[in-house]
PDB file of C-alpha atoms and ligand atoms in Angstrom:
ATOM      1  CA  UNK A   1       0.000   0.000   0.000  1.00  0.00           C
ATOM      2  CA  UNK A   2       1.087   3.476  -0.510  1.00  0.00           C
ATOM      3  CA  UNK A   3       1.405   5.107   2.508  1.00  0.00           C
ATOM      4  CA  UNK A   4       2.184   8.569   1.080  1.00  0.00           C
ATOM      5  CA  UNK A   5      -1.064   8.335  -1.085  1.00  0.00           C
ATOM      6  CA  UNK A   6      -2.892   7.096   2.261  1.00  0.00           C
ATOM      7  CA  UNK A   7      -1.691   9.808   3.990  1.00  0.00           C
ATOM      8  CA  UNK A   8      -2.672  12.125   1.307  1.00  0.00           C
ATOM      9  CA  UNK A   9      -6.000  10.822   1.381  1.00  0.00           C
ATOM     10  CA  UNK A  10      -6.661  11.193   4.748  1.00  0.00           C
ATOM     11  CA  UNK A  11      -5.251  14.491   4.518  1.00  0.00           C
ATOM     12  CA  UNK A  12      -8.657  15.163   1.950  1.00  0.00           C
ATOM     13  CA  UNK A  13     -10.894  13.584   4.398  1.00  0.00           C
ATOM     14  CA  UNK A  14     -10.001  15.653   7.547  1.00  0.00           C
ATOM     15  CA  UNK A  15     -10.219  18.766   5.502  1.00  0.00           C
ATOM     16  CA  UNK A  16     -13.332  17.961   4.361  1.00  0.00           C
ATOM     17  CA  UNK A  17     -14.673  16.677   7.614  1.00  0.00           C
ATOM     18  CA  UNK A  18     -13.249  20.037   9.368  1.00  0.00           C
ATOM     19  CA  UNK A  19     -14.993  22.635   7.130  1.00  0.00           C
ATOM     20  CA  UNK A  20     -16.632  25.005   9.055  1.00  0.00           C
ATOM     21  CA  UNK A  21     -20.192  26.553   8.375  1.00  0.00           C
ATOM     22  CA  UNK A  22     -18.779  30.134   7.517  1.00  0.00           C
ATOM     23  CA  UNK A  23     -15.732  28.217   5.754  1.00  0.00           C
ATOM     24  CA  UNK A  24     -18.164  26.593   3.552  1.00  0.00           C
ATOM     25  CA  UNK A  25     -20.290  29.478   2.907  1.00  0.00           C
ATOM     26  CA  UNK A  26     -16.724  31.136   1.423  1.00  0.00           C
ATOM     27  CA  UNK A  27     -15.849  28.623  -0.808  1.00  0.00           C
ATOM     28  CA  UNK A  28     -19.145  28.524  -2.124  1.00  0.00           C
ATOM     29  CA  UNK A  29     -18.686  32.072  -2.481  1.00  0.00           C
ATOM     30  CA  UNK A  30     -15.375  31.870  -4.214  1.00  0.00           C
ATOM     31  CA  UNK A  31     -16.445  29.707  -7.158  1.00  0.00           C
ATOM     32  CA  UNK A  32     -19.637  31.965  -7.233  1.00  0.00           C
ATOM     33  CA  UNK A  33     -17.846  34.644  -9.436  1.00  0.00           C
ATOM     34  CA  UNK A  34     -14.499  34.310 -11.624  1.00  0.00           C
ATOM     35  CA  UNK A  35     -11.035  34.671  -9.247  1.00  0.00           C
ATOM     36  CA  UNK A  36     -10.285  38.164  -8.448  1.00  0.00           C
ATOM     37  CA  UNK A  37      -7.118  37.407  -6.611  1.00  0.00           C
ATOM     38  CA  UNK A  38      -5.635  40.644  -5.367  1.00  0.00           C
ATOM     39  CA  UNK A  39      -1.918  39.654  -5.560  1.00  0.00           C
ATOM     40  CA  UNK A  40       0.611  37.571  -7.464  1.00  0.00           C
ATOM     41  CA  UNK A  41       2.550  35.558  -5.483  1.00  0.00           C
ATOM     42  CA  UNK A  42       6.008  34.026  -6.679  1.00  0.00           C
ATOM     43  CA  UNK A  43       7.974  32.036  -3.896  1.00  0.00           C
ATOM     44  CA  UNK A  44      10.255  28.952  -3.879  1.00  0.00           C
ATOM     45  CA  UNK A  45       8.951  25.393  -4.088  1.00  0.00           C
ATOM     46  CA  UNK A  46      10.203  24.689  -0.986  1.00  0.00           C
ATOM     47  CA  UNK A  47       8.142  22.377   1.183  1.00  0.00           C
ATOM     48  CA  UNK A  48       8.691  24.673   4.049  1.00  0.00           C
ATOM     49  CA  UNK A  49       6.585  27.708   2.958  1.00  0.00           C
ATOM     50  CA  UNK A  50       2.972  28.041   3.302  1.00  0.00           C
ATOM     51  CA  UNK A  51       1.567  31.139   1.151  1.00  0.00           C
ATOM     52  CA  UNK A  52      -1.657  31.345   2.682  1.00  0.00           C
ATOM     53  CA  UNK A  53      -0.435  30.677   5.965  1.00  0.00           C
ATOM     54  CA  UNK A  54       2.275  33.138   6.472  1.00  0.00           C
ATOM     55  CA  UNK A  55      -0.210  36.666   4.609  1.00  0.00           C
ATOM     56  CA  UNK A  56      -2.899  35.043   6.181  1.00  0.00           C
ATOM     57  CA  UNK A  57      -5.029  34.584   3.451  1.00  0.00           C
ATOM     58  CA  UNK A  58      -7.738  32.535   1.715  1.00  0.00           C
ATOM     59  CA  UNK A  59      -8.883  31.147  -1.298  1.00  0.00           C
ATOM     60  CA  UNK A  60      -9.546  33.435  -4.219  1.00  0.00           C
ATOM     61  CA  UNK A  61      -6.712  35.971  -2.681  1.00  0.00           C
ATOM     62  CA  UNK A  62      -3.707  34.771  -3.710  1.00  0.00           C
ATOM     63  CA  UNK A  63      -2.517  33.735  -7.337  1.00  0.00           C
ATOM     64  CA  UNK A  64       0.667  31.755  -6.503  1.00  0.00           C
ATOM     65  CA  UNK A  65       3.431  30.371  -9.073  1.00  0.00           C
ATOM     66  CA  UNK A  66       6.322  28.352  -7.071  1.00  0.00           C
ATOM     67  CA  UNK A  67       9.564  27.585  -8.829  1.00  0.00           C
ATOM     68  CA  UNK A  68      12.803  26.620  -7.240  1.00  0.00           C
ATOM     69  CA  UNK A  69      14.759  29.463  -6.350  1.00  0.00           C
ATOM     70  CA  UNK A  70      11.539  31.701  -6.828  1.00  0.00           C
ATOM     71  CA  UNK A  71      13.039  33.070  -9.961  1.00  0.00           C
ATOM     72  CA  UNK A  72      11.382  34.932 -13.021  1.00  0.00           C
ATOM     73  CA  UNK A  73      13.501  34.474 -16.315  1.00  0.00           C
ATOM     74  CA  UNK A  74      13.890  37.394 -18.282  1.00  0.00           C
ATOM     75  CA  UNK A  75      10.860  38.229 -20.901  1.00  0.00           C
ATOM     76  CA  UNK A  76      11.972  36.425 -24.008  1.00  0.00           C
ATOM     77  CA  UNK A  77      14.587  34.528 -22.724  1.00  0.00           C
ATOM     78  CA  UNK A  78      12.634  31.050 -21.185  1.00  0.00           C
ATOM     79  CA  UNK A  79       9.515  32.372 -22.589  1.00  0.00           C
ATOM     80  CA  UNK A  80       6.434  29.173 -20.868  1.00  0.00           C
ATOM     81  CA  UNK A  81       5.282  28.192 -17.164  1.00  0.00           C
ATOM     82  CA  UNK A  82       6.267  31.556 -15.559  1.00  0.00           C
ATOM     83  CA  UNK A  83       5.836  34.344 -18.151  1.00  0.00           C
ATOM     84  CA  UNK A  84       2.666  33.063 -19.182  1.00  0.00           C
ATOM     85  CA  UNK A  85       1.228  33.019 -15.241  1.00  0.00           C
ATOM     86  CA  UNK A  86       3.008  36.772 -14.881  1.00  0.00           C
ATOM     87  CA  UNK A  87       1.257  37.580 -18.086  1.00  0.00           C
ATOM     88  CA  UNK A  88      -2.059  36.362 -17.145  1.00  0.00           C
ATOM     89  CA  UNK A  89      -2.281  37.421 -13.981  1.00  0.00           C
ATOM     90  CA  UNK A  90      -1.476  40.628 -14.492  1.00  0.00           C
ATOM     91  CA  UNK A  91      -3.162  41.166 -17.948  1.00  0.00           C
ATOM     92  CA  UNK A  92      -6.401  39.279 -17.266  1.00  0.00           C
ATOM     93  CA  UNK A  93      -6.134  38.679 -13.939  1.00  0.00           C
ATOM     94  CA  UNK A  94      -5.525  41.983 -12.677  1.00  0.00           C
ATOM     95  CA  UNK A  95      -3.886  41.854  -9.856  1.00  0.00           C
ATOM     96  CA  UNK A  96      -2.811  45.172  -8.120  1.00  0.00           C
ATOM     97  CA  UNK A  97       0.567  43.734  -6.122  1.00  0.00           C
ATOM     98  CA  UNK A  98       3.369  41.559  -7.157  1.00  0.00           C
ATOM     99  CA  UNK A  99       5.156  39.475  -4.218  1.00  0.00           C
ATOM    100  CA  UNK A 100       8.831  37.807  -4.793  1.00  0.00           C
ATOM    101  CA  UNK A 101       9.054  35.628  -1.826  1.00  0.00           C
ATOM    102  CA  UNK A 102      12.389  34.122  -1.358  1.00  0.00           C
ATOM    103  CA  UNK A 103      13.866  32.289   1.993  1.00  0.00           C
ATOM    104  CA  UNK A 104      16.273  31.338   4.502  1.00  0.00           C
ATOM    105  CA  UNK A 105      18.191  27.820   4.211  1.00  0.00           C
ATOM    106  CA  UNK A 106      17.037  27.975  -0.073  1.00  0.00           C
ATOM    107  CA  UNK A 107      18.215  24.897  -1.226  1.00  0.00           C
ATOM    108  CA  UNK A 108      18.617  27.196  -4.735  1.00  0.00           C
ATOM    109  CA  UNK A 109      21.234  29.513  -3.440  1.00  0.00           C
ATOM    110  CA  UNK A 110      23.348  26.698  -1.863  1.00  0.00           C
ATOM    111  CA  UNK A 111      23.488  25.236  -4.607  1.00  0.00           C
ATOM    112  CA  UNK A 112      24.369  28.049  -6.694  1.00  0.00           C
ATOM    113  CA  UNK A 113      27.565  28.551  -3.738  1.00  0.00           C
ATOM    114  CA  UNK A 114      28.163  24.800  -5.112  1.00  0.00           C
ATOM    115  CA  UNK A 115      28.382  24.230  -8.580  1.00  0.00           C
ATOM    116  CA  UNK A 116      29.146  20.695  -8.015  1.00  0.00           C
ATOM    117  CA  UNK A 117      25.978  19.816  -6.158  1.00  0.00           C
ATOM    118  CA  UNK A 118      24.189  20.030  -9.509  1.00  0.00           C
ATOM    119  CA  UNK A 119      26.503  18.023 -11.674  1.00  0.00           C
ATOM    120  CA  UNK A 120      23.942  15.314 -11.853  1.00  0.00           C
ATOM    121  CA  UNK A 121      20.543  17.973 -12.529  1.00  0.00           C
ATOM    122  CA  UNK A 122      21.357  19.342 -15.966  1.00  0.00           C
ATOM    123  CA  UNK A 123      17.652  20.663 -15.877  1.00  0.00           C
ATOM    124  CA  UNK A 124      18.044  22.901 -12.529  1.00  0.00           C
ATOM    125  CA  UNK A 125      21.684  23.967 -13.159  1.00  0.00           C
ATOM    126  CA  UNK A 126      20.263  25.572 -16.527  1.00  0.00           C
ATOM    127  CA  UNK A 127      17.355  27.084 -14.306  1.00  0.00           C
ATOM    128  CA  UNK A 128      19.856  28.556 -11.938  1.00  0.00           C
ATOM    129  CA  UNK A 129      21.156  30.614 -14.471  1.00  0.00           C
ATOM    130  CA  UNK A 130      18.372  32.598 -13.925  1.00  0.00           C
ATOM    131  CA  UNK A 131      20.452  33.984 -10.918  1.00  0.00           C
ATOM    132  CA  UNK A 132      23.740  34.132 -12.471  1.00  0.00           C
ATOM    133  CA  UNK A 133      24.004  37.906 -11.841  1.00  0.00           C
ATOM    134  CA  UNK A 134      22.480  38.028  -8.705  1.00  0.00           C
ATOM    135  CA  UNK A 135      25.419  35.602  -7.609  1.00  0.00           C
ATOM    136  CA  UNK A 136      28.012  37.877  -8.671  1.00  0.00           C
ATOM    137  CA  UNK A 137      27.074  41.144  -7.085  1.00  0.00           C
ATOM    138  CA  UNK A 138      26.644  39.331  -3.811  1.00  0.00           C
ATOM    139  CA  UNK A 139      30.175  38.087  -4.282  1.00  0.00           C
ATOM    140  CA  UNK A 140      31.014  41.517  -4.244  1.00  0.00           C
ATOM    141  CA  UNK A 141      28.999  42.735  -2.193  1.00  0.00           C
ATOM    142  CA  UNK A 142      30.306  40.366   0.486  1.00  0.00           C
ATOM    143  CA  UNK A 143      33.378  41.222   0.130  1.00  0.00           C
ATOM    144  CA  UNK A 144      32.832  44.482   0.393  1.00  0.00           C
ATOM    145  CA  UNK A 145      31.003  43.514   4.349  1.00  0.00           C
ATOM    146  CA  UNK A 146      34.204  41.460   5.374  1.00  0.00           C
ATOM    147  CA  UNK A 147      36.290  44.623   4.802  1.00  0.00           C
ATOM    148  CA  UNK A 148      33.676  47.145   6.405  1.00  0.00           C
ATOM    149  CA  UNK A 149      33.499  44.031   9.733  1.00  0.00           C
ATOM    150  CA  UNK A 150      29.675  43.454   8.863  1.00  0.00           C
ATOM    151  CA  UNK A 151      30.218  40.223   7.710  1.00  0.00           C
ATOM    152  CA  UNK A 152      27.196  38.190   7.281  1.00  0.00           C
ATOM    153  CA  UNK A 153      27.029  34.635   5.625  1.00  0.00           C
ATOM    154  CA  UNK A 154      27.292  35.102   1.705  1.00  0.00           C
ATOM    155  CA  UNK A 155      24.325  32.340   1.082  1.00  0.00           C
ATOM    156  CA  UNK A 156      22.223  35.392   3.054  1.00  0.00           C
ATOM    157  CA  UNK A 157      23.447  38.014   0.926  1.00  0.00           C
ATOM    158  CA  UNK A 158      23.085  35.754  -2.238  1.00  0.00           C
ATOM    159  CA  UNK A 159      19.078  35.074  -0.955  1.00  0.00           C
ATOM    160  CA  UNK A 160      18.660  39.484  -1.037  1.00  0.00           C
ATOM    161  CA  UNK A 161      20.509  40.074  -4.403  1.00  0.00           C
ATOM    162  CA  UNK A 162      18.474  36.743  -5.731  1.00  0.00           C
ATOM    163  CA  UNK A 163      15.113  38.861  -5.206  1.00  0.00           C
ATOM    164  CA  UNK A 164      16.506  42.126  -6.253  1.00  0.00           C
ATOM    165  CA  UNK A 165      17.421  41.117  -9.356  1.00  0.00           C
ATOM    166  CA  UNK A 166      14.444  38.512 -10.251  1.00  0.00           C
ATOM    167  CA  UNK A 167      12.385  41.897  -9.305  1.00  0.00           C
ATOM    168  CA  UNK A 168      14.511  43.191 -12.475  1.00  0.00           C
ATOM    169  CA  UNK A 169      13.476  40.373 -14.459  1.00  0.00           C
ATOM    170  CA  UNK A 170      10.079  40.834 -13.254  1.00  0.00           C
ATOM    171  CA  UNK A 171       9.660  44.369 -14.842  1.00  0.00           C
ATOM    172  CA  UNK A 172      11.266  43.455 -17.952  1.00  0.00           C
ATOM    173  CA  UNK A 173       7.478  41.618 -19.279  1.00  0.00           C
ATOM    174  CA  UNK A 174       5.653  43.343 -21.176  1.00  0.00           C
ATOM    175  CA  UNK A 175       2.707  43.248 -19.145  1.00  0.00           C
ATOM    176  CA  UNK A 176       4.105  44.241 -15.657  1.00  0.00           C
ATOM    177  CA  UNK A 177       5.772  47.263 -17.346  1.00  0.00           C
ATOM    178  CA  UNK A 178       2.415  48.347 -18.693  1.00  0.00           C
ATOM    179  CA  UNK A 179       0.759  47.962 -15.818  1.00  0.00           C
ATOM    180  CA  UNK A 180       3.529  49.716 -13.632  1.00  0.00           C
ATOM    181  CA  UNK A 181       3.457  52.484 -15.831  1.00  0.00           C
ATOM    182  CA  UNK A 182      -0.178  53.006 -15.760  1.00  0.00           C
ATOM    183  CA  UNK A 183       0.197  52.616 -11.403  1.00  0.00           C
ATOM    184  CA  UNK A 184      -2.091  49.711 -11.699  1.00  0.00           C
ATOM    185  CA  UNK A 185       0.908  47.417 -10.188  1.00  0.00           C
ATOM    186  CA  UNK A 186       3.031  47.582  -7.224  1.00  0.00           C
ATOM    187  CA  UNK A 187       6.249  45.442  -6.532  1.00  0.00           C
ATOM    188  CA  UNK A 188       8.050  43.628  -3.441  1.00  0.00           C
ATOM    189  CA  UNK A 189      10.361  41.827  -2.585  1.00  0.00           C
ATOM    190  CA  UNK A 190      10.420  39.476   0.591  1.00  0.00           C
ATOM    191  CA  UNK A 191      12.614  37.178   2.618  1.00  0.00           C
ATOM    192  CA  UNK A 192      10.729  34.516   4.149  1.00  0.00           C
ATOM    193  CA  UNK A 193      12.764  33.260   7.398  1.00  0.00           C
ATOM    194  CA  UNK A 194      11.159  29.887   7.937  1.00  0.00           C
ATOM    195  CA  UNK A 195      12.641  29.292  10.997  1.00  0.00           C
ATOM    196  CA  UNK A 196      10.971  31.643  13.030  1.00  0.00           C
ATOM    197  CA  UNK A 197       8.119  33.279  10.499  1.00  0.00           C
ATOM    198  CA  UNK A 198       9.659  36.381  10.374  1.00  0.00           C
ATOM    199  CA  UNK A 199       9.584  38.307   6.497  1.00  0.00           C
ATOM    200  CA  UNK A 200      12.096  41.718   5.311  1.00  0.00           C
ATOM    201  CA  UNK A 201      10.549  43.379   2.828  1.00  0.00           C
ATOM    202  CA  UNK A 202      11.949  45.846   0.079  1.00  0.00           C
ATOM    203  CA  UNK A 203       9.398  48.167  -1.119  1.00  0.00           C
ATOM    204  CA  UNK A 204       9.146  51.458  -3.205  1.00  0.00           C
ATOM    205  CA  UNK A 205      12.155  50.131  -5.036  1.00  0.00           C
ATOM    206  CA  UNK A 206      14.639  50.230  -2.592  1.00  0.00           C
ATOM    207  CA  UNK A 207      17.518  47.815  -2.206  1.00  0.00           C
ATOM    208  CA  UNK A 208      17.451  46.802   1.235  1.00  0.00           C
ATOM    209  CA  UNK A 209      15.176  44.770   3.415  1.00  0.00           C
ATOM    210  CA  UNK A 210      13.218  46.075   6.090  1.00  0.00           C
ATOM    211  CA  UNK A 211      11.877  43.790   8.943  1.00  0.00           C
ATOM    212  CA  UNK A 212       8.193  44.130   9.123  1.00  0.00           C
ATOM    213  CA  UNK A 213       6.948  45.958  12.365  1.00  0.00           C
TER     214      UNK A 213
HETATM  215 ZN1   ZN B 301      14.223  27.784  -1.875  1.00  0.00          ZN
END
């Protein structure tokens, strides 16, 4: 027997079982009119992170796309699973806020510290490339915080300049520039720290993170 699949399906049960009157009356709410989610969410696959949990929010809020390393290629450059959610949920979706979520202990950016680790993966050492740059200027940077005595581990400055610059990447499709433009869309980036549920977030552009109050 599978117990994974038995587990899975026990999972379905409870949740079923544990739907509460005012839940119910929500979801039947939710498929009562198309999705208007409010905000496009783009985190890591990492098992670890909860969307919903951690912005406390529900169905119909939240359109999510997961990827490992929460990156965004470049518009034109992997043009398929990622451009085409960015593009329809900003496009036809509408949504007014755009969330890069990345994380502490990211699986991604160790392995981008350890080129060897992917030897094996030819598939995710191509996607990593996605954060080629970012990996350089946190070299740099890094550097730069050894001289100046504020060193911090360079997987933590590598996790920052990983958001910064797939914000970059972001605003490079066609559809989030539009909608920027037109201050329909609004941009963040945010450093999930799954040990203690704690999120930085740079807003307004800026190139630092700011613990949230
Ligand atoms: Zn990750």
């Amino acid at each position: 027997m599978d117990t994974v699949l038995e587990q899975l399906k026990n999972g379905v049960r409870r949740f079923r079982a544990d739907i509460s009157p005012a839940q119910a009356e929500f979801f039947a709410q939710a498929v009562a009119e198309p999705q208007r989610p409010h905000t496009l969410f783009i985190t890591c696959a990492d098992s670890r992170i909860d969307p919903n949990a951690i912005t406390a929010t529900g169905p119909g809020e939240v359109f999510v796309t997961r990827n490992i390393g929460n990156m965004v290629p470049p518009y034109g450059e992997m043009l398929g699973g990622v451009s085409a959610v960015i593009e329809f949920a900003v496009a036809a979706l509408g949504v007014r806020h755009v969330v890069i979520c990345g994380h502490t202990d990211c699986g991604a950016m160790k392995a981008l510290l350890d080129r060897s680790s992917t030897d094996k993966m030819p598939s995710v050492r191509n996607w990593l490339k996605n954060a080629q740059t970012a990996l350089a200027v946190a070299t740099t940077l890094h550097e730069h915080e050894i001289e100046a005595h504020h060193e911090r581990p360079l997987v933590d400055v590598l996790t920052e300049q990983n958001v910064l610059l797939q914000i970059q990447h972001l605003k490079t499709h066609p559809s989030v520039a539009t909608a920027i433009t037109l201050g329909n869309l609004t941009v963040s980036g945010w450093i999930y720290d799954i040990a203690d549920g704690n999120v930085r977030i740079a807003e307004n552009n800026d190139l630092t993170f700011t613990p949230l109050e």
